[in-house]
PDB file of C-alpha atoms in Angstrom:
ATOM      1  CA  UNK A 737      26.025  -8.989  16.174  1.00 47.00           C
ATOM      2  CA  UNK A 738      24.338 -10.816  13.319  1.00 49.00           C
ATOM      3  CA  UNK A 739      20.968  -9.400  14.366  1.00 54.00           C
ATOM      4  CA  UNK A 740      22.359  -5.817  14.280  1.00 53.00           C
ATOM      5  CA  UNK A 741      23.892  -6.414  10.821  1.00 45.00           C
ATOM      6  CA  UNK A 742      20.559  -7.772   9.574  1.00 48.00           C
ATOM      7  CA  UNK A 743      18.767  -4.688  10.952  1.00 49.00           C
ATOM      8  CA  UNK A 744      21.181  -2.306   9.209  1.00 46.00           C
ATOM      9  CA  UNK A 745      20.843  -4.186   5.920  1.00 46.00           C
ATOM     10  CA  UNK A 746      17.051  -4.130   6.228  1.00 48.00           C
ATOM     11  CA  UNK A 747      17.110  -0.369   6.842  1.00 49.00           C
ATOM     12  CA  UNK A 748      19.351   0.190   3.814  1.00 48.00           C
ATOM     13  CA  UNK A 749      17.060  -1.962   1.700  1.00 48.00           C
ATOM     14  CA  UNK A 750      13.977   0.032   2.828  1.00 49.00           C
ATOM     15  CA  UNK A 751      15.707   3.357   2.158  1.00 50.00           C
ATOM     16  CA  UNK A 752      16.844   2.046  -1.231  1.00 50.00           C
ATOM     17  CA  UNK A 753      13.264   1.040  -2.045  1.00 43.00           C
ATOM     18  CA  UNK A 754      12.021   4.486  -1.093  1.00 41.00           C
ATOM     19  CA  UNK A 755      14.511   6.061  -3.476  1.00 36.00           C
ATOM     20  CA  UNK A 756      13.334   3.942  -6.392  1.00 35.00           C
ATOM     21  CA  UNK A 757       9.632   4.214  -5.600  1.00 34.00           C
ATOM     22  CA  UNK A 758       9.353   7.821  -4.524  1.00 40.00           C
ATOM     23  CA  UNK A 759      12.543   9.790  -5.124  1.00 41.00           C
ATOM     24  CA  UNK A 760      12.312  12.306  -7.953  1.00 60.00           C
ATOM     25  CA  UNK A 761      15.524  14.050  -6.920  1.00 72.00           C
ATOM     26  CA  UNK A 762      18.410  12.453  -5.053  1.00 83.00           C
ATOM     27  CA  UNK A 763      20.890  14.449  -2.977  1.00 85.00           C
ATOM     28  CA  UNK A 764      23.920  12.694  -1.561  1.00 89.00           C
ATOM     29  CA  UNK A 765      27.315  13.724  -0.315  1.00 89.00           C
ATOM     30  CA  UNK A 766      29.093  15.261   2.631  1.00 92.00           C
ATOM     31  CA  UNK A 767      27.268  18.600   2.645  1.00 93.00           C
ATOM     32  CA  UNK A 768      24.016  19.179   0.744  1.00 92.00           C
ATOM     33  CA  UNK A 769      22.251  22.517   0.564  1.00 93.00           C
ATOM     34  CA  UNK A 770      19.040  23.615  -1.084  1.00 93.00           C
ATOM     35  CA  UNK A 771      19.680  27.334  -1.367  1.00 94.00           C
ATOM     36  CA  UNK A 772      17.148  30.051  -0.548  1.00 93.00           C
ATOM     37  CA  UNK A 773      15.230  30.781  -3.728  1.00 92.00           C
ATOM     38  CA  UNK A 774      15.682  27.218  -5.071  1.00 93.00           C
ATOM     39  CA  UNK A 775      12.514  25.186  -5.625  1.00 93.00           C
ATOM     40  CA  UNK A 776      12.425  21.427  -6.187  1.00 93.00           C
ATOM     41  CA  UNK A 777       9.234  19.932  -7.640  1.00 92.00           C
ATOM     42  CA  UNK A 778       8.385  16.473  -6.297  1.00 93.00           C
ATOM     43  CA  UNK A 779       9.762  14.235  -3.577  1.00 94.00           C
ATOM     44  CA  UNK A 780      13.434  14.317  -2.606  1.00 94.00           C
ATOM     45  CA  UNK A 781      15.614  11.489  -1.272  1.00 94.00           C
ATOM     46  CA  UNK A 782      18.707  12.553   0.693  1.00 93.00           C
ATOM     47  CA  UNK A 783      21.728  10.818   2.160  1.00 94.00           C
ATOM     48  CA  UNK A 784      24.074  13.571   3.342  1.00 93.00           C
ATOM     49  CA  UNK A 785      26.199  14.089   6.434  1.00 94.00           C
ATOM     50  CA  UNK A 786      24.955  17.694   6.669  1.00 95.00           C
ATOM     51  CA  UNK A 787      21.691  18.744   5.011  1.00 95.00           C
ATOM     52  CA  UNK A 788      20.401  22.302   4.975  1.00 96.00           C
ATOM     53  CA  UNK A 789      17.093  23.162   3.317  1.00 96.00           C
ATOM     54  CA  UNK A 790      16.797  26.930   2.896  1.00 96.00           C
ATOM     55  CA  UNK A 791      14.645  26.818  -0.228  1.00 95.00           C
ATOM     56  CA  UNK A 792      11.436  24.941  -1.073  1.00 96.00           C
ATOM     57  CA  UNK A 793      10.660  21.280  -1.681  1.00 95.00           C
ATOM     58  CA  UNK A 794       7.225  20.883  -3.246  1.00 95.00           C
ATOM     59  CA  UNK A 795       6.794  17.309  -2.054  1.00 95.00           C
ATOM     60  CA  UNK A 796       8.076  15.061   0.730  1.00 96.00           C
ATOM     61  CA  UNK A 797      11.625  14.646   2.037  1.00 95.00           C
ATOM     62  CA  UNK A 798      13.006  11.117   2.667  1.00 96.00           C
ATOM     63  CA  UNK A 799      16.392   9.960   3.948  1.00 93.00           C
ATOM     64  CA  UNK A 800      18.951  10.786   6.551  1.00 93.00           C
ATOM     65  CA  UNK A 801      21.979  12.682   7.703  1.00 93.00           C
ATOM     66  CA  UNK A 802      24.015  13.487  10.751  1.00 95.00           C
ATOM     67  CA  UNK A 803      22.773  17.084  11.015  1.00 96.00           C
ATOM     68  CA  UNK A 804      19.603  18.230   9.244  1.00 96.00           C
ATOM     69  CA  UNK A 805      18.254  21.794   9.219  1.00 96.00           C
ATOM     70  CA  UNK A 806      14.914  22.737   7.654  1.00 97.00           C
ATOM     71  CA  UNK A 807      14.912  26.532   7.380  1.00 97.00           C
ATOM     72  CA  UNK A 808      12.750  26.765   4.266  1.00 96.00           C
ATOM     73  CA  UNK A 809       9.547  24.971   3.204  1.00 97.00           C
ATOM     74  CA  UNK A 810       8.738  21.295   2.666  1.00 97.00           C
ATOM     75  CA  UNK A 811       5.126  21.065   1.458  1.00 96.00           C
ATOM     76  CA  UNK A 812       4.785  17.320   2.121  1.00 96.00           C
ATOM     77  CA  UNK A 813       5.916  14.955   4.868  1.00 96.00           C
ATOM     78  CA  UNK A 814       9.327  14.474   6.473  1.00 96.00           C
ATOM     79  CA  UNK A 815      10.599  10.885   6.814  1.00 97.00           C
ATOM     80  CA  UNK A 816      14.085  11.307   8.275  1.00 96.00           C
ATOM     81  CA  UNK A 817      16.733   9.443  10.267  1.00 96.00           C
ATOM     82  CA  UNK A 818      19.596  11.436  11.770  1.00 94.00           C
ATOM     83  CA  UNK A 819      21.658  12.659  14.634  1.00 94.00           C
ATOM     84  CA  UNK A 820      19.881  16.011  14.943  1.00 96.00           C
ATOM     85  CA  UNK A 821      16.922  17.576  13.144  1.00 96.00           C
ATOM     86  CA  UNK A 822      16.341  21.307  13.658  1.00 97.00           C
ATOM     87  CA  UNK A 823      13.237  22.838  12.092  1.00 96.00           C
ATOM     88  CA  UNK A 824      12.900  26.610  11.948  1.00 96.00           C
ATOM     89  CA  UNK A 825      10.985  26.660   8.651  1.00 95.00           C
ATOM     90  CA  UNK A 826       7.628  25.188   7.576  1.00 96.00           C
ATOM     91  CA  UNK A 827       6.427  21.622   7.001  1.00 97.00           C
ATOM     92  CA  UNK A 828       3.182  21.060   5.109  1.00 96.00           C
ATOM     93  CA  UNK A 829       2.189  17.712   6.593  1.00 96.00           C
ATOM     94  CA  UNK A 830       3.577  15.210   9.141  1.00 96.00           C
ATOM     95  CA  UNK A 831       7.053  14.810  10.653  1.00 97.00           C
ATOM     96  CA  UNK A 832       8.445  11.276  11.108  1.00 97.00           C
ATOM     97  CA  UNK A 833      11.895  11.175  12.731  1.00 96.00           C
ATOM     98  CA  UNK A 834      14.178   8.584  14.272  1.00 95.00           C
ATOM     99  CA  UNK A 835      17.531   9.470  15.763  1.00 94.00           C
ATOM    100  CA  UNK A 836      19.159  11.727  18.320  1.00 94.00           C
ATOM    101  CA  UNK A 837      17.474  15.095  18.859  1.00 95.00           C
ATOM    102  CA  UNK A 838      14.461  16.759  17.235  1.00 96.00           C
ATOM    103  CA  UNK A 839      13.929  20.483  17.814  1.00 96.00           C
ATOM    104  CA  UNK A 840      10.914  22.433  16.573  1.00 95.00           C
ATOM    105  CA  UNK A 841      12.442  25.861  16.993  1.00 95.00           C
ATOM    106  CA  UNK A 842      10.565  29.147  17.574  1.00 94.00           C
ATOM    107  CA  UNK A 843       9.096  30.334  14.283  1.00 92.00           C
ATOM    108  CA  UNK A 844       8.702  26.861  12.789  1.00 93.00           C
ATOM    109  CA  UNK A 845       5.257  25.883  11.533  1.00 94.00           C
ATOM    110  CA  UNK A 846       3.262  22.780  10.720  1.00 95.00           C
ATOM    111  CA  UNK A 847       0.895  24.019   8.029  1.00 95.00           C
ATOM    112  CA  UNK A 848      -1.878  21.396   7.801  1.00 94.00           C
ATOM    113  CA  UNK A 849      -4.559  21.418  10.511  1.00 93.00           C
ATOM    114  CA  UNK A 850      -3.918  17.656  10.986  1.00 93.00           C
ATOM    115  CA  UNK A 851      -0.094  17.756  10.897  1.00 95.00           C
ATOM    116  CA  UNK A 852       1.324  15.374  13.486  1.00 96.00           C
ATOM    117  CA  UNK A 853       4.695  14.435  14.918  1.00 95.00           C
ATOM    118  CA  UNK A 854       5.863  10.812  15.181  1.00 95.00           C
ATOM    119  CA  UNK A 855       9.315  10.240  16.647  1.00 95.00           C
ATOM    120  CA  UNK A 856      11.591   7.612  18.170  1.00 94.00           C
ATOM    121  CA  UNK A 857      14.675   9.399  19.491  1.00 94.00           C
ATOM    122  CA  UNK A 858      16.542  10.586  22.565  1.00 93.00           C
ATOM    123  CA  UNK A 859      15.169  14.122  22.894  1.00 94.00           C
ATOM    124  CA  UNK A 860      12.250  16.050  21.405  1.00 94.00           C
ATOM    125  CA  UNK A 861      11.650  19.762  22.069  1.00 94.00           C
ATOM    126  CA  UNK A 862       8.610  21.637  20.790  1.00 94.00           C
ATOM    127  CA  UNK A 863       9.443  25.326  21.189  1.00 93.00           C
ATOM    128  CA  UNK A 864       7.298  26.677  18.353  1.00 88.00           C
ATOM    129  CA  UNK A 865       3.630  27.742  18.332  1.00 84.00           C
ATOM    130  CA  UNK A 866       2.630  24.104  18.594  1.00 88.00           C
ATOM    131  CA  UNK A 867       1.530  20.972  16.779  1.00 94.00           C
ATOM    132  CA  UNK A 868      -1.913  21.135  15.121  1.00 95.00           C
ATOM    133  CA  UNK A 869      -2.377  17.347  15.251  1.00 95.00           C
ATOM    134  CA  UNK A 870      -1.044  14.709  17.627  1.00 96.00           C
ATOM    135  CA  UNK A 871       2.339  13.737  19.022  1.00 96.00           C
ATOM    136  CA  UNK A 872       3.421  10.111  19.276  1.00 95.00           C
ATOM    137  CA  UNK A 873       6.887   9.795  20.802  1.00 95.00           C
ATOM    138  CA  UNK A 874       9.154   7.158  22.274  1.00 93.00           C
ATOM    139  CA  UNK A 875      11.986   9.303  23.586  1.00 91.00           C
ATOM    140  CA  UNK A 876      14.225   9.693  26.565  1.00 92.00           C
ATOM    141  CA  UNK A 877      12.581  13.095  27.046  1.00 93.00           C
ATOM    142  CA  UNK A 878       9.810  15.175  25.510  1.00 94.00           C
ATOM    143  CA  UNK A 879       9.582  18.895  26.302  1.00 94.00           C
ATOM    144  CA  UNK A 880       6.391  20.631  25.118  1.00 94.00           C
ATOM    145  CA  UNK A 881       6.641  24.408  25.264  1.00 94.00           C
ATOM    146  CA  UNK A 882       4.159  24.716  22.379  1.00 92.00           C
ATOM    147  CA  UNK A 883       0.504  23.696  22.355  1.00 92.00           C
ATOM    148  CA  UNK A 884      -0.767  20.381  20.969  1.00 95.00           C
ATOM    149  CA  UNK A 885      -4.278  20.489  19.476  1.00 95.00           C
ATOM    150  CA  UNK A 886      -4.971  16.762  19.721  1.00 95.00           C
ATOM    151  CA  UNK A 887      -3.525  14.001  21.907  1.00 96.00           C
ATOM    152  CA  UNK A 888      -0.051  13.177  23.172  1.00 95.00           C
ATOM    153  CA  UNK A 889       1.157   9.559  23.436  1.00 95.00           C
ATOM    154  CA  UNK A 890       4.563   9.260  25.083  1.00 94.00           C
ATOM    155  CA  UNK A 891       6.888   6.515  26.330  1.00 94.00           C
ATOM    156  CA  UNK A 892      10.135   7.568  27.968  1.00 92.00           C
ATOM    157  CA  UNK A 893      11.902   8.866  31.046  1.00 90.00           C
ATOM    158  CA  UNK A 894      10.996  12.559  31.150  1.00 92.00           C
ATOM    159  CA  UNK A 895       7.903  14.484  30.053  1.00 92.00           C
ATOM    160  CA  UNK A 896       7.491  18.243  30.525  1.00 94.00           C
ATOM    161  CA  UNK A 897       4.265  19.959  29.405  1.00 93.00           C
ATOM    162  CA  UNK A 898       4.414  23.761  29.620  1.00 93.00           C
ATOM    163  CA  UNK A 899       1.413  24.486  27.374  1.00 93.00           C
ATOM    164  CA  UNK A 900      -2.053  23.167  26.544  1.00 93.00           C
ATOM    165  CA  UNK A 901      -2.988  19.781  25.096  1.00 93.00           C
ATOM    166  CA  UNK A 902      -6.395  19.693  23.387  1.00 92.00           C
ATOM    167  CA  UNK A 903      -6.891  15.937  23.766  1.00 92.00           C
ATOM    168  CA  UNK A 904      -5.781  13.129  26.038  1.00 94.00           C
ATOM    169  CA  UNK A 905      -2.258  12.626  27.361  1.00 93.00           C
ATOM    170  CA  UNK A 906      -1.290   8.956  27.463  1.00 93.00           C
ATOM    171  CA  UNK A 907       2.175   8.635  28.976  1.00 91.00           C
ATOM    172  CA  UNK A 908       4.388   5.985  30.444  1.00 91.00           C
ATOM    173  CA  UNK A 909       7.120   7.969  32.146  1.00 88.00           C
ATOM    174  CA  UNK A 910      10.046   6.730  34.197  1.00 77.00           C
ATOM    175  CA  UNK A 911      10.644   3.414  35.883  1.00 65.00           C
ATOM    176  CA  UNK A 912       8.854   2.819  39.206  1.00 61.00           C
ATOM    177  CA  UNK A 913      11.607   0.382  40.259  1.00 63.00           C
ATOM    178  CA  UNK A 914      14.364   2.932  39.597  1.00 59.00           C
ATOM    179  CA  UNK A 915      16.797   3.857  42.340  1.00 55.00           C
ATOM    180  CA  UNK A 916      16.802   7.490  41.217  1.00 51.00           C
ATOM    181  CA  UNK A 917      19.324   7.048  38.416  1.00 49.00           C
ATOM    182  CA  UNK A 918      17.949   8.054  35.021  1.00 49.00           C
ATOM    183  CA  UNK A 919      17.406   4.947  32.976  1.00 52.00           C
ATOM    184  CA  UNK A 920      16.403   4.222  29.402  1.00 52.00           C
ATOM    185  CA  UNK A 921      14.658   1.024  30.475  1.00 51.00           C
ATOM    186  CA  UNK A 922      11.204   2.517  29.860  1.00 50.00           C
ATOM    187  CA  UNK A 923      12.146   3.532  26.323  1.00 48.00           C
ATOM    188  CA  UNK A 924      13.787   0.219  25.475  1.00 50.00           C
ATOM    189  CA  UNK A 925      10.948  -1.735  27.125  1.00 52.00           C
ATOM    190  CA  UNK A 926       9.014  -1.164  23.898  1.00 48.00           C
ATOM    191  CA  UNK A 927      11.550  -3.141  21.893  1.00 48.00           C
ATOM    192  CA  UNK A 928      11.568  -6.954  21.816  1.00 45.00           C
TER     193      UNK A 928
END
């Protein structure tokens, strides 16, 4: 119990440091929306239950929320924690996500030729044209319906590759001692 409390306090301290060091604009509240046609210059720190980005952020996006939708453009990186992250818009650089589900929906784009995806979550789906860089994921499942130009590193219970991977695939999938029941032991085996 004390260890969990310490972890939460450490996370809040890190997110608070990010706000002071990097956040030019801060969005917080129950529902936050960056409307289509709106443009924010610089990095943005968010702490909203529901976040919807329909406009443009000319910088990186930091923070978290229960439900996050990127329908517009973020020219920098995403550093997000949340229950669900749906991307149908464009991201200029890398995506870093921890939480429940990450969905790169059809039509979404990673704009830089080195843009990569780094995630620790329950489920990741890549249903867009693909990831120009690499994917590093510790997830219960990873479903790749889009291409990956570089390598894939995965730890989890289920990996589905329905497209091409330009580099190596390094995966630790499932539990050889399992009795057939889906287990998260492989995912949590990474944690001390």
